[in-house]
Amino acid sequence: DNAKMILNKDYVVAPVDKRIYGSFIEHLGRAVYGGIYEPGHPSADKFGFRQDVSEMIRELQVPIVRYPGGNFVSGYNWEDGVGPVDKRPRRTELAWATVETNEIGTNEFVTWAKEVGTEVMMAVNLGTRGVDAARNLIEYCNLTQGTYWSDLRKSHGYSQPHNIKTWCLGNEMDGPWQIGTKTAEEYGRLACETAKVMKMVDPTIELVACGSSGSGMPTFAQWEATVLEHTYEHVDYISLHTYYGNQDNDTANYLAKTMDMDAFIKSVVATCDYVKAKKRSKKKINLSFDEWNVWFHSNEADKKIDRWSIAPPQLEDIYNFEDALLVGGMLITLLKNADRVKMACLAQLVNVIAPIMTENGGSAWKQTIYYPYLHTSVFGRGTVLNTIMKAPKFDTKDFTDVSAIDATAVINDNNDEITVFAVNRHMENNISLDVELNGFGQFEVIEHIVLEHNDVKATNTKENPNNVVPNNNGNATLEDGSIKASLKNLSWNVIRLK
Ligand code: AHR
């Protein structure tokens, strides 16, 4: 089979906001305790942060990490997590039925973020709390000194403000599982007032309002419209969350789920622009896809966890090769929508539905999904090119006209590197891809990375961490201004030109 893709240097989607390669650390399971933080671990630094894990995060070049939740934030008192550690309370953590020791809190997390070279996207609690706790937290974090909360931070040993620029106004406030769930009206009003006050404290911040917790929610779209009608002039982004699974063991249908993600994005864009029109506003609301991933493998195991334990193994999905293909496709989908999606967080980063796994006291290893995330984050910076694609199509259980090749391309800021990201999601056929390059000047193929495996269910484990790893054996060449490459059936491809 053959596919043809046309790229033109001047036909662009948008510059990539590097924050689309963000991730997420929630106080949940072993993400914090036993994940990024494990004092006493052989690799722990003086703060207790595991350097084997930090090293893998630095390699990913994660630009921003959402914190501290997730469902956790809706019951969190941030004051519990600052000041002398031995005075911090142990609390019942109601979202995940565990005990939170509060050994790690805001200041420690900011220290960790600096160590791994990332920024913090901080969420405030709009479940059990509201305007007051949010204004105090932002004063604590972002004001230099001379006020109660900024001086308190200084007294806790952090003389410089944290200067956190991106803030989430709560989490999934439409979900019945959320602590302090609200109607769109209730949440819209609270988010508006919280946003106003937070920007009074620090006008330089950017704010994310909660969209629906998924496009399958009964209130989806009307929720966004109502929330934005209340908050439009005070917030900058609206959030999207989605998780996919292959519960039916139907690989072709599973890999086509990027089409659902794309439709979700386009519906939220349309809703933002509807409110814009209604308000006769000049302002554009962009999208923060601040939770996305595969999540289903661990659902059964999670039902068996004892209540009120500390950092139990929760949401520990073991990812296989086909999951990596879908994650690659989801990253391509985010890139294709780079004109409106300015932030996104792979949920999450360590142990909890994560690309990085650890053993308490032991090793850390990379799950299959680590690799597409690594490749796009490292090579997918610059400007997304408009992709015209003609490829074989097929239907699956839920999707019609699924393109066998899902691809996009990014040109870097110096105009001297082009990277094509492509998934061949055809179950049986290798596909010859021809990429016509128009107006680019001289380039050479420097690398064609491939992630492939003959078993779609293959995983990386502690015992066998290199079972699914990328190789450099792709056969892309450049001939007469066109890239020619054979893309193996069920493969992730990164074709780099310089
Ligand atoms: O990422 C896991 C959970 O998924 C988050 O806590 C919540 O926001 C979402 O439902």
Coordinates of C-alpha atoms and ligand atoms in Angstrom, one line a residue:
D1 CA 0.0 0.0 0.0
N2 CA 1.1 3.6 -0.6
A3 CA 0.5 6.9 1.2
K4 CA 1.4 10.4 0.1
M5 CA 1.9 13.4 2.4
I6 CA 2.5 16.9 1.2
L7 CA 4.3 19.5 3.2
N8 CA 5.0 23.1 2.4
K9 CA 7.3 25.3 4.4
D10 CA 4.8 28.2 4.3
Y11 CA 1.7 26.2 5.2
V12 CA 1.8 26.0 8.9
V13 CA -0.7 25.2 11.7
A14 CA 0.9 27.1 14.5
P15 CA 4.1 27.4 16.7
V16 CA 4.2 24.6 19.2
D17 CA 3.8 25.8 22.8
K18 CA 6.3 23.6 24.5
R19 CA 3.8 23.2 27.4
I20 CA 1.9 20.6 25.3
Y21 CA 4.6 18.2 26.5
G22 CA 3.6 18.7 30.1
S23 CA 2.9 16.0 32.6
F24 CA 1.3 15.5 36.0
I25 CA 2.2 14.5 39.5
E26 CA -0.7 13.9 41.9
H27 CA -0.6 13.0 45.6
L28 CA -1.9 9.6 44.6
G29 CA -0.6 6.1 44.9
R30 CA 3.2 6.0 44.6
A31 CA 3.6 9.0 42.3
V32 CA 5.2 11.2 45.1
Y33 CA 6.1 8.7 47.9
G34 CA 8.2 5.9 46.3
G35 CA 8.1 7.7 42.9
I36 CA 9.8 11.0 42.8
Y37 CA 10.6 11.0 46.5
E38 CA 12.1 8.2 48.5
P39 CA 14.5 9.2 51.2
G40 CA 16.8 6.3 51.9
H41 CA 16.7 5.1 48.3
P42 CA 20.3 4.6 47.1
S43 CA 19.8 7.2 44.4
A44 CA 18.1 9.8 46.7
D45 CA 19.7 13.3 47.0
K46 CA 19.8 15.4 50.1
F47 CA 16.1 16.3 49.7
G48 CA 15.1 12.6 49.3
F49 CA 14.4 12.9 45.6
R50 CA 15.2 9.8 43.6
Q51 CA 17.8 10.7 41.0
D52 CA 17.3 7.6 38.9
V53 CA 13.7 8.9 38.3
S54 CA 14.8 12.6 38.0
E55 CA 17.3 11.5 35.3
M56 CA 14.5 9.9 33.2
I57 CA 12.4 13.0 33.6
R58 CA 15.2 15.3 32.6
E59 CA 15.7 13.2 29.5
L60 CA 12.0 13.8 28.6
Q61 CA 12.5 17.5 28.9
V62 CA 9.1 17.9 30.6
P63 CA 8.4 21.6 30.4
I64 CA 5.6 21.8 33.1
V65 CA 4.1 19.5 35.7
R66 CA 0.6 19.8 37.1
Y67 CA 0.4 19.4 40.9
P68 CA -1.0 18.4 43.4
G69 CA -4.1 16.9 41.8
G70 CA -6.3 15.7 40.3
N71 CA -9.1 14.5 42.5
F72 CA -6.7 14.9 45.5
V73 CA -6.7 18.7 45.3
S74 CA -10.4 19.0 45.9
G75 CA -10.0 17.9 49.5
Y76 CA -6.5 19.4 50.1
N77 CA -5.5 22.0 52.6
W78 CA -2.3 23.4 51.2
E79 CA -1.3 24.7 54.6
D80 CA -0.9 21.1 55.8
G81 CA 2.0 20.7 53.5
V82 CA 4.2 23.7 54.5
G83 CA 6.3 24.5 57.5
P84 CA 8.2 22.1 59.8
V85 CA 7.7 18.5 58.5
D86 CA 7.3 17.0 61.9
K87 CA 4.4 19.3 62.7
R88 CA 2.5 18.4 59.5
P89 CA -0.8 16.5 60.1
R90 CA -1.6 13.1 58.7
R91 CA -5.0 13.4 57.0
T92 CA -7.6 11.0 55.6
E93 CA -7.3 11.5 51.8
L94 CA -10.8 11.0 50.7
A95 CA -10.4 11.0 46.9
W96 CA -8.3 7.8 47.0
A97 CA -9.1 6.5 50.5
T98 CA -5.5 6.7 51.7
V99 CA -3.6 8.5 54.4
E100 CA -1.7 11.6 53.3
T101 CA 1.4 12.2 55.5
N102 CA 2.1 15.7 54.0
E103 CA 5.8 15.0 54.0
I104 CA 5.9 16.6 50.6
G105 CA 4.1 19.9 50.0
T106 CA 4.3 23.0 47.9
N107 CA 7.8 24.1 48.8
E108 CA 9.4 20.6 48.4
F109 CA 7.6 20.1 45.1
V110 CA 8.9 23.5 43.7
T111 CA 12.4 22.4 44.8
W112 CA 12.0 19.1 42.9
A113 CA 10.6 20.9 39.9
K114 CA 13.7 23.1 39.7
E115 CA 16.0 20.1 40.0
V116 CA 14.4 18.4 37.1
G117 CA 14.2 21.6 35.0
T118 CA 10.4 21.9 34.9
E119 CA 7.8 24.5 35.8
V120 CA 4.8 24.0 38.1
M121 CA 1.2 24.1 37.0
M122 CA -0.5 24.6 40.4
A123 CA -4.1 23.6 41.1
V124 CA -6.2 25.2 43.8
N125 CA -8.9 23.5 45.8
L126 CA -12.4 24.5 44.6
G127 CA -14.0 21.4 46.1
T128 CA -14.0 22.0 49.8
R129 CA -12.4 25.5 49.6
G130 CA -12.6 28.6 47.6
V131 CA -11.5 32.2 47.1
D132 CA -9.8 32.7 50.5
A133 CA -7.5 29.6 50.4
A134 CA -6.6 30.3 46.8
R135 CA -5.6 34.0 47.4
N136 CA -3.6 32.9 50.4
L137 CA -1.8 30.2 48.5
I138 CA -0.9 32.5 45.6
E139 CA 0.3 35.2 48.0
Y140 CA 2.4 32.5 49.8
C141 CA 3.9 31.4 46.5
N142 CA 4.3 34.5 44.4
L143 CA 4.7 37.6 46.6
T144 CA 8.3 38.4 47.6
Q145 CA 7.9 39.6 51.2
G146 CA 6.3 42.0 53.6
T147 CA 2.8 40.3 53.9
Y148 CA 1.6 37.6 56.2
W149 CA 1.7 34.7 53.7
S150 CA 4.9 35.7 51.8
D151 CA 6.7 36.2 55.1
L152 CA 5.5 32.8 56.3
R153 CA 7.0 31.3 53.2
K154 CA 10.3 33.1 54.0
S155 CA 10.1 31.8 57.6
H156 CA 9.8 28.3 56.1
G157 CA 13.2 28.7 54.5
Y158 CA 12.2 29.9 51.0
S159 CA 13.4 33.4 50.7
Q160 CA 12.6 33.8 47.0
P161 CA 9.1 33.7 45.6
H162 CA 8.2 30.6 43.6
N163 CA 6.7 32.7 40.8
I164 CA 4.2 30.0 39.6
K165 CA 2.7 31.3 36.4
T166 CA 0.1 28.7 35.5
W167 CA -2.8 27.8 37.8
C168 CA -5.8 25.5 37.5
L169 CA -9.1 26.6 39.1
G170 CA -10.0 23.2 40.7
N171 CA -10.2 19.8 39.1
E172 CA -13.1 18.0 37.3
M173 CA -15.7 19.9 39.1
D174 CA -18.5 18.3 37.1
G175 CA -17.7 14.8 38.2
P176 CA -20.0 13.1 40.8
W177 CA -16.8 11.5 42.3
Q178 CA -15.2 14.8 42.9
I179 CA -15.1 16.1 46.5
G180 CA -17.4 19.2 46.4
T181 CA -18.9 18.6 42.9
K182 CA -20.7 21.6 41.5
T183 CA -23.2 22.5 38.8
A184 CA -21.8 24.5 35.9
E185 CA -23.5 27.6 37.4
E186 CA -22.1 27.0 40.9
Y187 CA -18.6 26.3 39.5
G188 CA -18.7 29.1 37.0
R189 CA -19.4 31.7 39.7
L190 CA -16.8 30.3 42.1
A191 CA -14.2 30.0 39.4
C192 CA -14.9 33.6 38.2
E193 CA -14.5 35.1 41.7
T194 CA -11.4 33.0 42.5
A195 CA -9.8 34.0 39.2
K196 CA -10.5 37.7 39.9
V197 CA -9.0 37.6 43.3
M198 CA -5.9 35.5 42.3
K199 CA -5.2 38.0 39.5
M200 CA -5.5 40.8 42.0
V201 CA -2.7 39.2 44.0
D202 CA -0.6 38.5 40.9
P203 CA -1.8 39.9 37.5
T204 CA 0.9 38.0 35.6
I205 CA -0.6 34.5 36.1
E206 CA -2.5 32.5 33.6
L207 CA -5.6 30.5 34.7
V208 CA -7.3 27.3 33.5
A209 CA -11.0 26.8 34.1
C210 CA -12.3 23.3 34.4
G211 CA -14.0 21.9 31.4
S212 CA -15.9 18.6 31.5
S213 CA -14.0 15.7 32.9
G214 CA -14.6 13.9 29.6
S215 CA -16.6 14.3 26.4
G216 CA -18.8 11.4 27.6
M217 CA -20.2 13.5 30.6
P218 CA -23.9 14.1 30.2
T219 CA -23.4 17.9 30.7
F220 CA -20.5 18.0 28.1
A221 CA -20.4 21.2 26.0
Q222 CA -23.2 22.9 27.9
W223 CA -20.8 22.8 30.9
E224 CA -18.1 24.5 29.0
A225 CA -20.5 27.1 27.6
T226 CA -21.9 28.0 31.0
V227 CA -18.6 28.0 32.8
L228 CA -17.1 30.3 30.1
E229 CA -20.1 32.6 30.2
H230 CA -19.2 33.2 33.9
T231 CA -15.4 33.3 33.5
Y232 CA -14.6 34.4 30.0
E233 CA -12.8 37.6 30.7
H234 CA -11.0 36.2 33.8
V235 CA -9.5 33.0 32.6
D236 CA -7.1 32.0 29.8
Y237 CA -7.7 28.3 29.1
I238 CA -10.4 25.7 29.5
S239 CA -9.3 22.1 30.4
L240 CA -10.0 18.8 28.6
H241 CA -9.4 15.3 30.1
T242 CA -9.5 12.0 28.3
Y243 CA -8.4 8.4 29.0
Y244 CA -8.7 5.6 26.6
G245 CA -8.5 1.8 27.0
N246 CA -8.7 -1.3 24.9
Q247 CA -11.2 -3.1 27.1
D248 CA -12.7 -5.0 24.1
N249 CA -9.3 -6.1 22.9
D250 CA -9.9 -4.6 19.5
T251 CA -6.6 -3.1 18.5
A252 CA -7.8 -1.5 15.2
N253 CA -10.6 0.2 17.0
Y254 CA -8.4 1.2 19.9
L255 CA -5.8 2.9 17.7
A256 CA -8.5 4.8 16.0
K257 CA -9.5 6.5 19.2
T258 CA -7.3 9.5 18.3
M259 CA -10.3 10.5 16.1
D260 CA -12.4 10.8 19.2
M261 CA -9.7 13.0 20.8
D262 CA -9.6 15.2 17.7
A263 CA -13.4 15.6 17.7
F264 CA -13.4 16.4 21.4
I265 CA -10.8 19.2 20.8
K266 CA -12.8 20.6 17.9
S267 CA -16.0 20.6 19.9
V268 CA -14.4 22.5 22.8
V269 CA -12.9 25.0 20.4
A270 CA -16.3 25.5 18.8
T271 CA -17.8 26.0 22.3
C272 CA -15.1 28.6 23.3
D273 CA -15.8 30.5 20.1
Y274 CA -19.5 30.4 20.6
V275 CA -19.1 32.1 23.9
K276 CA -16.7 34.5 22.3
A277 CA -19.3 35.4 19.7
K278 CA -22.0 35.8 22.3
K279 CA -19.9 38.1 24.3
R280 CA -18.6 40.1 21.3
S281 CA -15.2 39.5 22.9
K282 CA -11.9 40.0 21.2
K283 CA -10.3 37.5 23.5
K284 CA -9.6 33.9 22.5
I285 CA -9.8 31.1 25.0
N286 CA -7.3 28.3 24.3
L287 CA -7.2 24.7 25.5
S288 CA -5.3 23.0 28.2
F289 CA -5.5 19.2 27.7
D290 CA -4.3 18.7 31.2
E291 CA -5.1 15.0 31.6
W292 CA -4.7 12.5 28.8
N293 CA -3.4 9.0 28.6
V294 CA -4.3 5.3 28.4
W295 CA -5.9 4.1 31.7
F296 CA -7.7 0.8 32.1
H297 CA -5.1 -2.0 32.9
S298 CA -5.2 -1.3 36.6
N299 CA -8.9 -0.9 37.1
E300 CA -9.5 -4.4 38.6
A301 CA -6.4 -4.3 40.9
D302 CA -7.5 -1.0 42.3
K303 CA -10.7 -2.4 43.6
K304 CA -8.6 -4.6 46.0
I305 CA -6.6 -1.9 47.7
D306 CA -7.0 -1.6 51.5
R307 CA -8.4 1.7 52.7
W308 CA -6.3 4.2 54.7
S309 CA -2.9 2.9 53.7
I310 CA 0.0 5.2 52.9
A311 CA 1.1 5.4 49.2
P312 CA -0.3 2.0 48.1
P313 CA 0.3 1.0 44.4
Q314 CA -2.7 2.7 42.8
L315 CA -3.5 3.1 39.1
E316 CA -0.3 1.2 38.2
D317 CA -1.1 0.5 34.5
I318 CA 1.5 -1.7 32.9
Y319 CA 1.6 -0.4 29.3
N320 CA 2.1 -2.5 26.3
F321 CA 3.3 -1.9 22.7
E322 CA -0.1 -1.0 21.3
D323 CA -0.6 1.5 24.1
A324 CA 2.6 3.2 23.0
L325 CA 1.1 3.4 19.4
L326 CA -2.0 5.1 20.7
V327 CA 0.0 7.5 22.9
G328 CA 2.0 8.4 19.8
G329 CA -1.2 9.0 17.9
M330 CA -2.6 11.2 20.8
L331 CA 0.6 13.3 20.7
I332 CA 0.2 13.7 16.9
T333 CA -3.4 14.8 17.6
L334 CA -2.3 17.4 20.1
L335 CA 0.3 18.7 17.6
K336 CA -2.2 18.9 14.7
N337 CA -4.4 21.1 17.0
A338 CA -1.4 23.3 18.1
D339 CA -3.3 26.4 17.1
R340 CA -5.6 26.0 20.0
V341 CA -4.1 23.4 22.4
K342 CA -1.4 25.3 24.2
M343 CA -0.9 23.1 27.2
A344 CA -1.3 19.3 27.8
C345 CA -0.3 17.0 30.5
L346 CA 0.4 13.3 30.0
A347 CA -1.3 11.9 33.2
Q348 CA 0.7 11.0 35.0
L349 CA 4.5 10.9 35.2
V350 CA 5.7 8.3 37.7
N351 CA 4.0 5.0 38.8
V352 CA 0.5 6.3 38.5
I353 CA -0.6 5.7 34.9
A354 CA 2.9 6.7 34.0
P355 CA 5.7 6.4 31.5
I356 CA 8.2 5.8 34.4
M357 CA 7.8 3.0 36.9
T358 CA 9.8 2.3 40.1
E359 CA 10.2 -0.3 42.7
N360 CA 10.3 1.0 46.3
G361 CA 14.0 0.7 47.3
G362 CA 14.8 -0.7 43.8
S363 CA 15.1 0.2 40.2
A364 CA 13.3 2.5 37.9
W365 CA 12.4 1.7 34.3
K366 CA 10.7 3.1 31.2
Q367 CA 7.3 1.9 30.1
T368 CA 6.5 1.6 26.4
I369 CA 4.7 4.9 26.3
Y370 CA 7.9 6.7 27.5
Y371 CA 9.2 6.6 23.9
P372 CA 6.7 8.5 21.8
Y373 CA 6.5 11.0 24.6
L374 CA 10.3 11.4 24.6
H375 CA 10.5 11.7 20.8
T376 CA 7.8 14.3 20.4
S377 CA 9.0 16.3 23.4
V378 CA 12.6 16.4 22.2
F379 CA 12.1 16.6 18.4
G380 CA 8.7 18.2 18.2
R381 CA 9.5 21.8 19.0
G382 CA 9.2 24.6 16.6
T383 CA 6.2 25.0 14.2
V384 CA 3.7 22.4 13.2
L385 CA 3.3 22.1 9.5
N386 CA 0.0 21.6 7.8
T387 CA -0.2 18.0 6.7
I388 CA -2.0 16.9 3.6
M389 CA -2.3 13.2 3.7
K390 CA -3.7 10.6 1.3
A391 CA -3.5 7.1 2.8
P392 CA -5.4 3.9 2.7
K393 CA -8.5 4.0 4.9
F394 CA -10.6 1.4 6.8
D395 CA -13.5 1.3 9.2
T396 CA -13.4 -0.1 12.7
K397 CA -16.2 -0.8 15.2
D398 CA -16.7 2.8 16.2
F399 CA -14.9 4.8 13.5
T400 CA -15.3 5.3 9.8
D401 CA -12.6 6.2 7.3
V402 CA -9.7 5.7 9.7
S403 CA -6.5 6.8 7.9
A404 CA -3.9 4.0 8.1
I405 CA -1.2 6.6 8.5
D406 CA -1.6 9.2 11.2
A407 CA 1.2 11.8 10.8
T408 CA 2.3 15.3 11.4
A409 CA 5.5 17.3 10.9
V410 CA 7.4 20.0 12.9
I411 CA 10.0 22.4 11.6
N412 CA 12.4 23.7 14.3
D413 CA 12.9 27.4 15.0
N414 CA 16.1 27.6 13.1
N415 CA 14.5 26.2 10.0
D416 CA 17.2 23.6 9.8
E417 CA 15.5 20.5 11.2
I418 CA 12.2 18.8 10.1
T419 CA 10.8 15.9 12.0
V420 CA 7.9 13.7 10.7
F421 CA 6.0 11.7 13.3
A422 CA 3.9 8.9 11.9
V423 CA 2.0 5.9 13.2
N424 CA 1.1 3.1 10.8
R425 CA -2.0 1.7 12.4
H426 CA -2.8 -0.8 9.7
M427 CA -3.1 -4.2 11.3
E428 CA -1.3 -6.2 8.5
N429 CA 0.2 -3.9 5.8
N430 CA 3.5 -2.1 5.6
I431 CA 2.9 1.2 3.8
S432 CA 5.2 3.1 1.5
L433 CA 5.1 6.7 2.5
D434 CA 6.1 9.4 0.1
V435 CA 6.5 12.9 1.7
E436 CA 6.7 15.7 -0.9
L437 CA 8.7 18.6 0.5
N438 CA 7.9 22.0 -1.0
G439 CA 10.0 25.1 -0.4
F440 CA 12.4 23.8 2.2
G441 CA 15.9 24.0 0.7
Q442 CA 18.5 21.3 1.3
F443 CA 17.9 18.6 3.8
E444 CA 19.2 15.1 4.5
V445 CA 17.6 12.2 6.5
I446 CA 19.7 12.0 9.7
E447 CA 17.6 9.3 11.4
H448 CA 14.5 7.2 11.1
I449 CA 13.6 5.9 14.5
V450 CA 11.1 3.1 14.8
L451 CA 9.2 1.6 17.7
E452 CA 8.0 -1.8 16.6
H453 CA 7.3 -5.2 18.1
N454 CA 5.8 -8.4 16.8
D455 CA 3.6 -8.7 19.9
V456 CA 1.2 -5.8 20.5
K457 CA 0.8 -6.9 24.1
A458 CA 4.6 -6.7 24.8
T459 CA 5.6 -4.7 27.9
N460 CA 8.7 -3.5 29.7
T461 CA 9.1 -4.8 33.2
K462 CA 11.6 -4.6 36.0
E463 CA 13.1 -7.9 34.9
N464 CA 13.0 -7.0 31.2
P465 CA 13.0 -3.2 30.9
N466 CA 14.3 -3.2 27.3
N467 CA 11.7 -5.4 25.6
V468 CA 10.0 -2.6 23.7
V469 CA 12.6 0.1 22.8
P470 CA 13.1 2.2 19.7
N471 CA 15.6 1.3 17.0
N472 CA 17.3 3.3 14.3
N473 CA 16.5 0.8 11.6
G474 CA 14.0 2.8 9.6
N475 CA 14.7 3.0 5.9
A476 CA 13.7 6.6 5.1
T477 CA 15.7 8.3 2.3
L478 CA 15.4 11.6 0.5
E479 CA 15.1 11.4 -3.3
D480 CA 14.3 14.3 -5.6
G481 CA 12.7 16.4 -2.8
S482 CA 10.6 13.6 -1.4
I483 CA 11.1 11.4 1.7
K484 CA 10.5 7.8 0.8
A485 CA 10.0 5.4 3.7
S486 CA 8.4 2.0 4.3
L487 CA 6.4 2.1 7.5
K488 CA 5.9 -1.2 9.1
N489 CA 2.4 -2.3 10.0
L490 CA 1.7 -1.2 13.6
S491 CA 4.8 1.0 14.1
W492 CA 5.7 4.4 15.5
N493 CA 8.1 6.4 13.3
V494 CA 10.2 9.5 13.7
I495 CA 11.9 10.6 10.5
R496 CA 14.4 13.4 11.2
L497 CA 15.8 15.6 8.5
K498 CA 18.6 18.2 8.8
Ligands
AHR1 O1 -5.2 11.1 36.8 C1 -6.0 10.3 37.6 C2 -7.3 11.0 37.9 O2 -8.1 11.1 36.7 C3 -7.3 12.4 38.4 O3 -7.1 12.5 39.8 C4 -8.6 13.0 38.0 O4 -8.6 14.3 37.8 C5 -9.0 12.1 36.8 O5 -10.3 11.6 37.0

